[in-house]
């Protein structure tokens, strides 16, 4: 496995140009692209590590979903797997579940809460069935819609609770059990 970590917006002017440059990476022997976070992000520069949504492609990766799908297909044609950086341990404070429950004054949020060490943003709670089901759905969506080959999970120690726990291990097992 020869992996190239790619922030598309820094690799090329846009996603179409990045697709055109895949020959170069292929010539270097690259057979796997690790693409930095793709989903909607906060309006500040955070490179995708404070997500505001999980089903939308940020405009940094094309104006349409088809552009990202074409990029993945082109990478596959060059013999490259495509994995994406999945940021599931925390969200932006602008994430809808964080905003909605905060505005309503509800203290019991079915998605957020303390599961492990809090670093920044709003912490997700993998101890809750709703959170685990949500991210399982997110994984299935990205695998099926864009034909991704896998995920690189950000900040795993913060939702690792053992090989048979409800956090990271369960998410990975459930994702690939049905893929």
Short mmCIF file of C-alpha atoms in Angstrom, two decimals, residues 22-174:
data_model
loop_
_atom_site.label_atom_id
_atom_site.label_comp_id
_atom_site.label_asym_id
_atom_site.label_seq_id
_atom_site.Cartn_x
_atom_site.Cartn_y
_atom_site.Cartn_z
CA UNK A 22 -4.03 11.34 -11.06
CA UNK A 23 -1.68 10.15 -13.83
CA UNK A 24 1.16 11.85 -11.99
CA UNK A 25 0.35 10.06 -8.73
CA UNK A 26 -0.11 6.76 -10.52
CA UNK A 27 3.33 7.16 -12.13
CA UNK A 28 4.78 7.60 -8.63
CA UNK A 29 3.31 4.22 -7.64
CA UNK A 30 0.53 5.61 -5.46
CA UNK A 31 -2.27 3.04 -5.10
CA UNK A 32 -4.36 4.64 -2.36
CA UNK A 33 -5.56 8.20 -1.82
CA UNK A 34 -6.35 9.36 1.68
CA UNK A 35 -8.58 12.37 1.12
CA UNK A 36 -8.97 14.84 3.96
CA UNK A 37 -12.52 15.45 5.34
CA UNK A 38 -15.16 15.95 2.64
CA UNK A 39 -18.33 16.85 4.49
CA UNK A 40 -19.67 20.31 5.18
CA UNK A 41 -17.51 22.34 7.48
CA UNK A 42 -17.66 25.47 9.56
CA UNK A 43 -17.20 28.79 7.74
CA UNK A 44 -13.77 29.24 9.31
CA UNK A 45 -10.68 27.53 7.96
CA UNK A 46 -10.47 24.21 9.78
CA UNK A 47 -9.69 21.83 6.90
CA UNK A 48 -12.83 19.85 7.65
CA UNK A 49 -12.19 19.02 11.29
CA UNK A 50 -15.24 20.87 12.67
CA UNK A 51 -18.04 19.40 10.56
CA UNK A 52 -21.44 21.06 10.33
CA UNK A 53 -22.98 18.22 8.31
CA UNK A 54 -22.13 14.70 7.26
CA UNK A 55 -24.06 14.02 4.06
CA UNK A 56 -23.05 17.02 1.97
CA UNK A 57 -19.86 17.52 0.01
CA UNK A 58 -18.14 20.75 0.93
CA UNK A 59 -17.76 23.18 -1.97
CA UNK A 60 -13.98 22.72 -1.75
CA UNK A 61 -14.56 19.35 -3.46
CA UNK A 62 -16.76 20.44 -6.33
CA UNK A 63 -19.98 22.27 -6.88
CA UNK A 64 -21.92 19.06 -7.48
CA UNK A 65 -21.90 15.61 -5.97
CA UNK A 66 -21.19 14.19 -9.41
CA UNK A 67 -17.78 15.87 -9.45
CA UNK A 68 -16.66 13.99 -6.37
CA UNK A 69 -18.09 10.73 -7.69
CA UNK A 70 -16.25 11.23 -10.99
CA UNK A 71 -13.02 11.90 -9.09
CA UNK A 72 -13.39 8.61 -7.17
CA UNK A 73 -14.16 6.74 -10.40
CA UNK A 74 -11.08 8.23 -12.08
CA UNK A 75 -8.92 7.21 -9.13
CA UNK A 76 -10.28 3.66 -9.38
CA UNK A 77 -9.48 3.63 -13.11
CA UNK A 78 -5.89 4.47 -12.16
CA UNK A 79 -5.82 1.54 -9.72
CA UNK A 80 -6.10 3.72 -6.63
CA UNK A 81 -8.31 3.06 -3.65
CA UNK A 82 -9.94 6.12 -2.09
CA UNK A 83 -10.43 6.49 1.63
CA UNK A 84 -11.68 9.63 3.34
CA UNK A 85 -10.97 11.18 6.69
CA UNK A 86 -14.08 10.74 8.86
CA UNK A 87 -14.44 13.22 11.73
CA UNK A 88 -16.96 11.64 14.09
CA UNK A 89 -15.63 12.42 17.58
CA UNK A 90 -16.72 16.04 17.59
CA UNK A 91 -18.69 18.52 15.50
CA UNK A 92 -18.81 22.23 15.02
CA UNK A 93 -21.00 24.13 17.44
CA UNK A 94 -22.94 24.97 14.24
CA UNK A 95 -23.91 21.31 13.75
CA UNK A 96 -27.74 21.19 13.63
CA UNK A 97 -28.17 18.85 16.63
CA UNK A 98 -25.92 21.08 18.73
CA UNK A 99 -27.74 24.26 17.69
CA UNK A 100 -31.27 22.90 17.96
CA UNK A 101 -31.01 21.44 21.44
CA UNK A 102 -29.04 24.44 22.72
CA UNK A 103 -31.68 26.88 21.37
CA UNK A 104 -34.51 24.82 22.82
CA UNK A 105 -32.75 24.69 26.17
CA UNK A 106 -32.82 20.88 26.32
CA UNK A 107 -30.00 19.39 28.32
CA UNK A 108 -30.53 15.83 27.06
CA UNK A 109 -29.25 15.81 23.49
CA UNK A 110 -29.66 12.36 21.84
CA UNK A 111 -26.47 12.87 19.80
CA UNK A 112 -24.00 14.89 21.82
CA UNK A 113 -22.50 14.37 25.23
CA UNK A 114 -19.45 13.24 27.08
CA UNK A 115 -18.18 9.87 25.87
CA UNK A 116 -14.47 10.44 26.21
CA UNK A 117 -12.06 13.33 26.55
CA UNK A 118 -13.44 16.60 25.15
CA UNK A 119 -10.96 18.57 23.05
CA UNK A 120 -12.89 21.09 21.01
CA UNK A 121 -16.21 21.54 19.29
CA UNK A 122 -19.30 19.66 20.44
CA UNK A 123 -18.49 16.11 21.54
CA UNK A 124 -20.47 13.22 20.12
CA UNK A 125 -21.56 10.46 22.50
CA UNK A 126 -20.95 6.94 21.17
CA UNK A 127 -22.60 5.59 24.30
CA UNK A 128 -25.94 6.56 22.74
CA UNK A 129 -27.71 4.31 20.23
CA UNK A 130 -28.79 7.33 18.19
CA UNK A 131 -25.20 8.51 17.66
CA UNK A 132 -23.94 5.08 16.64
CA UNK A 133 -26.86 4.57 14.23
CA UNK A 134 -26.33 8.03 12.75
CA UNK A 135 -22.66 7.42 11.95
CA UNK A 136 -23.39 3.91 10.66
CA UNK A 137 -25.84 5.55 8.23
CA UNK A 138 -23.23 8.17 7.29
CA UNK A 139 -20.67 5.44 6.52
CA UNK A 140 -23.12 3.45 4.39
CA UNK A 141 -24.10 6.59 2.49
CA UNK A 142 -20.51 7.45 1.55
CA UNK A 143 -19.65 3.86 0.62
CA UNK A 144 -22.74 3.36 -1.54
CA UNK A 145 -23.12 6.82 -3.10
CA UNK A 146 -19.47 7.55 -3.88
CA UNK A 147 -18.00 4.02 -3.98
CA UNK A 148 -15.36 4.89 -1.42
CA UNK A 149 -13.05 2.11 -0.31
CA UNK A 150 -12.88 3.00 3.36
CA UNK A 151 -12.36 5.55 6.07
CA UNK A 152 -9.54 6.96 8.14
CA UNK A 153 -11.17 7.82 11.46
CA UNK A 154 -9.92 10.99 13.14
CA UNK A 155 -9.24 11.03 16.87
CA UNK A 156 -9.96 7.32 17.46
CA UNK A 157 -8.58 7.24 21.02
CA UNK A 158 -11.41 9.54 22.03
CA UNK A 159 -14.11 7.06 21.07
CA UNK A 160 -12.27 3.81 21.59
CA UNK A 161 -13.72 1.85 24.48
CA UNK A 162 -12.19 -1.51 23.75
CA UNK A 163 -12.48 -4.14 21.02
CA UNK A 164 -16.03 -5.06 22.00
CA UNK A 165 -17.20 -1.59 23.09
CA UNK A 166 -19.87 0.66 21.61
CA UNK A 167 -17.47 3.22 20.12
CA UNK A 168 -15.03 2.90 17.26
CA UNK A 169 -14.81 -0.91 17.17
CA UNK A 170 -18.58 -1.30 16.86
CA UNK A 171 -18.77 1.37 14.16
CA UNK A 172 -16.10 -0.31 12.05
CA UNK A 173 -17.56 -3.79 12.54
CA UNK A 174 -21.10 -2.67 11.67
#
